[in-house]
Coordinates of C-alpha atoms in Angstrom, one line a residue:
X361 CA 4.9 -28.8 -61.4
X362 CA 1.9 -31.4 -60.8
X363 CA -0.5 -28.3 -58.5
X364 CA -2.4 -26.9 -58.9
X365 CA -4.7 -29.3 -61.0
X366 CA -7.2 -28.1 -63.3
X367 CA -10.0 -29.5 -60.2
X368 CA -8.0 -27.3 -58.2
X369 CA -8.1 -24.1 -60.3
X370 CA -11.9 -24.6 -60.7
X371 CA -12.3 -24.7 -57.0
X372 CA -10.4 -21.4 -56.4
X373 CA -12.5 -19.4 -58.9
X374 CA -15.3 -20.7 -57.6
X375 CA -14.5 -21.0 -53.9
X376 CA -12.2 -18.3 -53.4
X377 CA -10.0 -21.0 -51.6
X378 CA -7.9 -23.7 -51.9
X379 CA -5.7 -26.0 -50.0
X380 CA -2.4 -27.3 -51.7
X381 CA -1.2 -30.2 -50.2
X382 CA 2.3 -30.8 -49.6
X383 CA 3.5 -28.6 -52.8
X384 CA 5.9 -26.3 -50.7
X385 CA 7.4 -29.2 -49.0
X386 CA 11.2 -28.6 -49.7
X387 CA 10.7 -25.1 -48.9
X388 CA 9.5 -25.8 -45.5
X389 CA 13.1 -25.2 -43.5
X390 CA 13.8 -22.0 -45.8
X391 CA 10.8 -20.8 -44.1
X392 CA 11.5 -21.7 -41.0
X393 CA 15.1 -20.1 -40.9
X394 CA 13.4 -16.9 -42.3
X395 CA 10.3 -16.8 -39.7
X396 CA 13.2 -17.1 -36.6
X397 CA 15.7 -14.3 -38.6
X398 CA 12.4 -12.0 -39.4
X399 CA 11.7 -12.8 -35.4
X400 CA 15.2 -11.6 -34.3
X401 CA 15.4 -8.8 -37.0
X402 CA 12.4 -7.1 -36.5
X403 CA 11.0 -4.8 -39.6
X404 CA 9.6 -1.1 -38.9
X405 CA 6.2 -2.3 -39.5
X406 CA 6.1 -5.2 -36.4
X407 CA 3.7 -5.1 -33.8
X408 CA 1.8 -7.2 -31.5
X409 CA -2.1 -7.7 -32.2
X410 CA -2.6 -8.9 -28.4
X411 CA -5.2 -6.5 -26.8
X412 CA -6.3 -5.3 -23.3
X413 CA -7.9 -8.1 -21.7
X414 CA -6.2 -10.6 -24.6
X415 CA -3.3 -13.2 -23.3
X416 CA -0.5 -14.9 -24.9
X417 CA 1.2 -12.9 -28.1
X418 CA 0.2 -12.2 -31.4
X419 CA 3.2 -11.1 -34.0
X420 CA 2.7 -9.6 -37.1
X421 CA 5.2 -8.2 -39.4
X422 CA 5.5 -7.5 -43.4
X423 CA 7.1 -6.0 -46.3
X424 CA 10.5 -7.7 -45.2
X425 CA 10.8 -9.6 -48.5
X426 CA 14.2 -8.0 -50.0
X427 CA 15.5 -8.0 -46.9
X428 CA 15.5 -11.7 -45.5
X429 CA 17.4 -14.1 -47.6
X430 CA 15.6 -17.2 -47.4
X431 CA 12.3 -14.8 -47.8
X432 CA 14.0 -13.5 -51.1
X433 CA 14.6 -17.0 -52.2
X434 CA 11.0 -18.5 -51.5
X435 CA 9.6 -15.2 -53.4
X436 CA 11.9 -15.8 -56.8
X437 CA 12.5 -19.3 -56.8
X438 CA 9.9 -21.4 -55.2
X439 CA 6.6 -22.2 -57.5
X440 CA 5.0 -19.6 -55.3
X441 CA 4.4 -17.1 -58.5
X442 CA 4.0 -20.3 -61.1
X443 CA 0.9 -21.6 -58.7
X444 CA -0.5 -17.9 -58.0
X445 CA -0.1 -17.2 -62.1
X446 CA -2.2 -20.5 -62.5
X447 CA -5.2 -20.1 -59.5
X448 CA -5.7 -16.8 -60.8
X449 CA -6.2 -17.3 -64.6
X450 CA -3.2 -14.6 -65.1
X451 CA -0.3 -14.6 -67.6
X452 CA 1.9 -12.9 -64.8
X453 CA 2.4 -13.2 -61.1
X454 CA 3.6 -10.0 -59.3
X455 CA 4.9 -9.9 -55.3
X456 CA 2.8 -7.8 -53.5
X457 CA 4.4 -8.4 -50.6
X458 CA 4.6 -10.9 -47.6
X459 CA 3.2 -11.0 -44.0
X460 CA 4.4 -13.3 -40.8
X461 CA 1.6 -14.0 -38.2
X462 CA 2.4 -16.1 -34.9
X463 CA 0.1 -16.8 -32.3
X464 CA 1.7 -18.1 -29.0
X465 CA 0.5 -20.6 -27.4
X466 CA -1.8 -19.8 -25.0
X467 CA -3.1 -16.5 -27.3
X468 CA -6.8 -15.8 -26.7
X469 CA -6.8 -13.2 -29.6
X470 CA -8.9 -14.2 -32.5
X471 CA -8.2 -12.8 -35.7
X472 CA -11.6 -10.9 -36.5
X473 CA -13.7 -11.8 -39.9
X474 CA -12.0 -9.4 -43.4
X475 CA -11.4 -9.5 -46.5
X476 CA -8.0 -8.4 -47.3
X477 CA -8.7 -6.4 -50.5
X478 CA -9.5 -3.0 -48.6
X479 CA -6.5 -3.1 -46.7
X480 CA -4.6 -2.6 -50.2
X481 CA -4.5 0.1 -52.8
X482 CA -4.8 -2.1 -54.7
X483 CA -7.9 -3.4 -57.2
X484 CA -8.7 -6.5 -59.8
X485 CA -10.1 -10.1 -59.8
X486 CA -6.6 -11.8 -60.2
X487 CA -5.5 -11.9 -56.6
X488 CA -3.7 -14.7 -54.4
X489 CA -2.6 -14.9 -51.2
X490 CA -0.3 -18.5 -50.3
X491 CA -0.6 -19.1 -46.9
X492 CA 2.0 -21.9 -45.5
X493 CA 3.1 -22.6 -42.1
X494 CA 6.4 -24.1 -41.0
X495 CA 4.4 -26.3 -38.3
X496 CA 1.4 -28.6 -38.4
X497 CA -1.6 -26.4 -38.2
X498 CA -4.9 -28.5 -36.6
X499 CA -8.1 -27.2 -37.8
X500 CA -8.1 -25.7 -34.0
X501 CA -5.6 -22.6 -35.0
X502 CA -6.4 -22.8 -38.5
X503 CA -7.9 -19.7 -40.5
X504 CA -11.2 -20.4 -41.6
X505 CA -13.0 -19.4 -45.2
X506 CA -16.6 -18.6 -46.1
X507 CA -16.5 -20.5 -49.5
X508 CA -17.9 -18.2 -52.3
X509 CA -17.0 -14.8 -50.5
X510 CA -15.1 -13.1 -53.2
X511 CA -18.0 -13.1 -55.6
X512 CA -20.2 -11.4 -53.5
X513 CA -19.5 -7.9 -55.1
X514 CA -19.2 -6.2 -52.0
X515 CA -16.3 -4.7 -50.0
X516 CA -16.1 -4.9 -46.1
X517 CA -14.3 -2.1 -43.5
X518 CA -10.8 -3.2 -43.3
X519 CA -10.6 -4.3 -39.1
X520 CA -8.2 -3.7 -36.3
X521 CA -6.5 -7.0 -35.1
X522 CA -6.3 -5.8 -31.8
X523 CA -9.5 -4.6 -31.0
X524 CA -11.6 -5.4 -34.3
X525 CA -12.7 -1.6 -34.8
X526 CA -13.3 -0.8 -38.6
X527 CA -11.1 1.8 -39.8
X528 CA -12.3 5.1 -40.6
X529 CA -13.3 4.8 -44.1
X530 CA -16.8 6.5 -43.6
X531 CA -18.8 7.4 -46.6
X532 CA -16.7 5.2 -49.3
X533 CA -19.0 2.6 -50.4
X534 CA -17.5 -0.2 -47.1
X535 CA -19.4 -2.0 -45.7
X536 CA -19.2 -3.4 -41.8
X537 CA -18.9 -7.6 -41.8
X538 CA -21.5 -9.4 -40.9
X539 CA -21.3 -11.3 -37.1
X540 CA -20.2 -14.8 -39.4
X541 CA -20.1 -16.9 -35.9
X542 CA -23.2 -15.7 -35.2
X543 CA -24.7 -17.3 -37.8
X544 CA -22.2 -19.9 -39.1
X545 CA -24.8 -22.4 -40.3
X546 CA -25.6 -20.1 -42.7
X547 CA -22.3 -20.3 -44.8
X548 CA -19.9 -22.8 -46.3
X549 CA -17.6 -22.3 -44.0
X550 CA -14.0 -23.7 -44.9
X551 CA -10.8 -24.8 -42.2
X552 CA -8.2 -27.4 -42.8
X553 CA -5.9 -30.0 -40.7
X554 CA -2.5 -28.8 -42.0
X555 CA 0.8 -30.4 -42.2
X556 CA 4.1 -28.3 -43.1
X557 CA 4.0 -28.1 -46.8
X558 CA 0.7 -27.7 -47.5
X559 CA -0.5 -24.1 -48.2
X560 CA -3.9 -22.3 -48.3
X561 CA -4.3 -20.1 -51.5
X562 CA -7.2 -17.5 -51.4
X563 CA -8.7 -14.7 -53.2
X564 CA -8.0 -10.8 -51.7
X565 CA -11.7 -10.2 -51.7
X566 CA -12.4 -14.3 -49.5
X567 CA -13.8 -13.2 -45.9
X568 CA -11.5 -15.2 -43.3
X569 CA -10.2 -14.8 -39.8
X570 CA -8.5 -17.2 -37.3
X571 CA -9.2 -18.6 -33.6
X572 CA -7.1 -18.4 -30.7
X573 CA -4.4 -20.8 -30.2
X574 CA -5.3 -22.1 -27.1
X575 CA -3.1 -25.1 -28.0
X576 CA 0.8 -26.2 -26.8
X577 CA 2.3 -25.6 -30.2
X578 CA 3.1 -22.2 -31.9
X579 CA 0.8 -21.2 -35.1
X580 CA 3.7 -19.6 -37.4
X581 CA 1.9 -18.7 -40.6
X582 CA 3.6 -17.3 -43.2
X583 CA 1.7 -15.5 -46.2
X584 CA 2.8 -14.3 -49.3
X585 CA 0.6 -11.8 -51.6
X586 CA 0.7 -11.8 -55.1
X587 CA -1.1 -9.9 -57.7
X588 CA -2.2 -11.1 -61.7
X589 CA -2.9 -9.4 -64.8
X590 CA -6.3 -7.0 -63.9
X591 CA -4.8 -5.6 -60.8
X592 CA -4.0 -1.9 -60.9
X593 CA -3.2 0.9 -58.3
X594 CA -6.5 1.8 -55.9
X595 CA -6.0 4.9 -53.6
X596 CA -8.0 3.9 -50.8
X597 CA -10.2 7.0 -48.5
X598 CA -7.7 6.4 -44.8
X599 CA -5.1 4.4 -43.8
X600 CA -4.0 0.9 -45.6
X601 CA -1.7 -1.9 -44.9
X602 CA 0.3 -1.9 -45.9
X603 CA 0.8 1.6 -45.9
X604 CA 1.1 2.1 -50.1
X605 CA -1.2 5.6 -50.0
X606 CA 1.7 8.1 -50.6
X607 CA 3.6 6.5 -53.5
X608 CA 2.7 8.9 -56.0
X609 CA 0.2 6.6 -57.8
X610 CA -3.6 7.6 -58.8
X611 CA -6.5 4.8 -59.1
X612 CA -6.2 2.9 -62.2
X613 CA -2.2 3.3 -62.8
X614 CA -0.1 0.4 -63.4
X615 CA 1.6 -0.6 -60.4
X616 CA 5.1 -0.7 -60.6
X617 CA 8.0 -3.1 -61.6
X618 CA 10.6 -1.6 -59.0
X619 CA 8.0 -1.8 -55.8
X620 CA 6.1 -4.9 -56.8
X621 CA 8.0 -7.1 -59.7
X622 CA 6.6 -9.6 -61.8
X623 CA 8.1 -13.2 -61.0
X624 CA 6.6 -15.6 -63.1
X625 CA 5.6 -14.8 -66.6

C-alpha cells in the first residue's frame, strides 16, 4: 500500500483532513452496487434531510454494514482500516460504522457546519472518517473542511440536517458553531475536485458541512467511521447518532469487539 505517505499522515494530524487520491479505485463499482442495494433495501434508520421550504432530496442512512454484501466487503477487505490505522497514529482500526448521503440533483439543502464527535458516544484523538464517492464530486457539491478544527479543544452542539437546530444537550459543556460562512476569510477553509477513487479522510472532532447540489449529477457519498487505539465509550447528555446511548456501556469502558470489531491490527 503506497497511501497514505508519511506527507500525508503529517497533514491529517495537523489538518484534521486529507484527500487520498485514487487509492480506493478498484473498490469504486463495489460501492456503487452497495449504494443502489442500501437504496432499494432501506435500513430502519433512513430518512430524508430535505426540509420545509428545501427542494430536491437528501438520503441518509447508516449502520447497514453487516447487512449489505459489498458494504461487508469494502469494511474487511479494502485498505479502508490499513489507511485509518495509519492517519491516526493507532496500532488498530475498529468499524464504527458507515453512513450513505445523496443529494439529488437539484437539492437546495446544505448540510449545516459540525463536528461529528458529539453525535457519538464515543471519545479519543484517534478517529477517522473515509469519505468516497462512487461519482465525480466538483468542488461545487463537495464537503468543505476548516483545516486545524480538531485541535481546537472544543466541542460543538451536534445539528439537525433538516433544519440545523442544535440538539438538546443544554448545560454539558457544547458549545453552538460559529456562523463559518459568515466569516469564511477567517479560516483555512478546505474542498476538493473529486474523481471516483479518491477519498477524503478526516478527524471526528474537523468542523465540515456540504452545499447544495444544485448541479445535473447525483452527489452519492459514502462514509465509513473508524475508531484507533484512545477511543473509549462516551455516554453523551440526549440523543446521538447513531443511537449507541442504551447499550449498557458507562463513559470510559472499552467498546466492544462484537458491536464494533477491530479490522486491521
Amino acid at each position: 500500500m503506497q497511501s497514505p505517505t508519511d506527507d500525508e499522515i503529517a497533514a491529517y494530524q495537523r489538518d484534521g483532513i486529507v484527500c487520498l487520491r485514487g487509492i480506493f479505485a478498484p473498490w469504486v463499482d463495489i460501492i456503487a452496487a452497495g449504494v443502489a442495494r442500501n437504496e432499494a433495501e432501506r435500513g430502519r434508520f433512513a430518512g430524508d434531510s430535505v426540509g420545509a421550504g428545501d427542494t430536491g432530496r437528501f438520503f441518509n442512512d447508516y449502520c447497514n454494514w453487516r447487512r449489505i454484501p459489498e458494504y461487508e466487503d469494502f469494511v474487511r477487505h479494502s485498505p479502508a482500516a490499513a489507511v485509518a490505522a495509519r492517519l491516526m497514529g493507532s496500532k488498530t482500526a475498529r468499524i464504527f460504522h458507515e453512513h450513505l448521503l445523496i443529494k439529488e440533483p437539484g437539492t437546495s439543502k446544505r448540510t449545516p457546519w459540525h463536528h461529528d464527535l458529539p453525535y457519538y458516544n464515543v471519545q479519543g484523538g484517534q478517529t477517522a472518517s473515509i469519505w468516497l464517492a462512487p461519482d465525480p464530486v466538483p468542488q461545487a457539491t463537495c464537503p468543505e473542511f476548516v483545516a486545524g478544527s480538531h485541535l481546537w479543544g472544543r466541542l460543538f452542539y451536534p445539528r439537525k440536517f433538516i433544519d440545523s437546530r442544535n440538539y438538546d444537550y443544554a448545560g454539558a459543556g457544547f458549545e453552538p458553531v460559529s456562523d463559518i460562512d459568515a466569516q469564511r476569510e477567517r479560516f483555512d477553509i478546505r474542498t476538493y475536485d473529486l474523481v471516483p477513487g479518491d477519498a477524503l479522510v478526516f478527524n471526528f472532532l474537523t468542523l465540515h458541512g456540504a452545499p447544495a447540489n444544485m448541479t445535473r449529477g447525483r452527489r452519492r457519498g459514502f462514509s465509513t467511521r473508524w475508531l484507533g487505539d484512545d477511543v473509549t465509550y462516551a455516554k453523551r447528555p440526549g440523543e446521538t447518532s447513531p443511537p449507541y446511548n442504551d447499550i449498557g456501556l458507562a463513559t470510559g469502558d472499552p467498546m466492544p469487539a462484537d458491536l464494533f470489531p477491530v479490522i486491521a491490527a
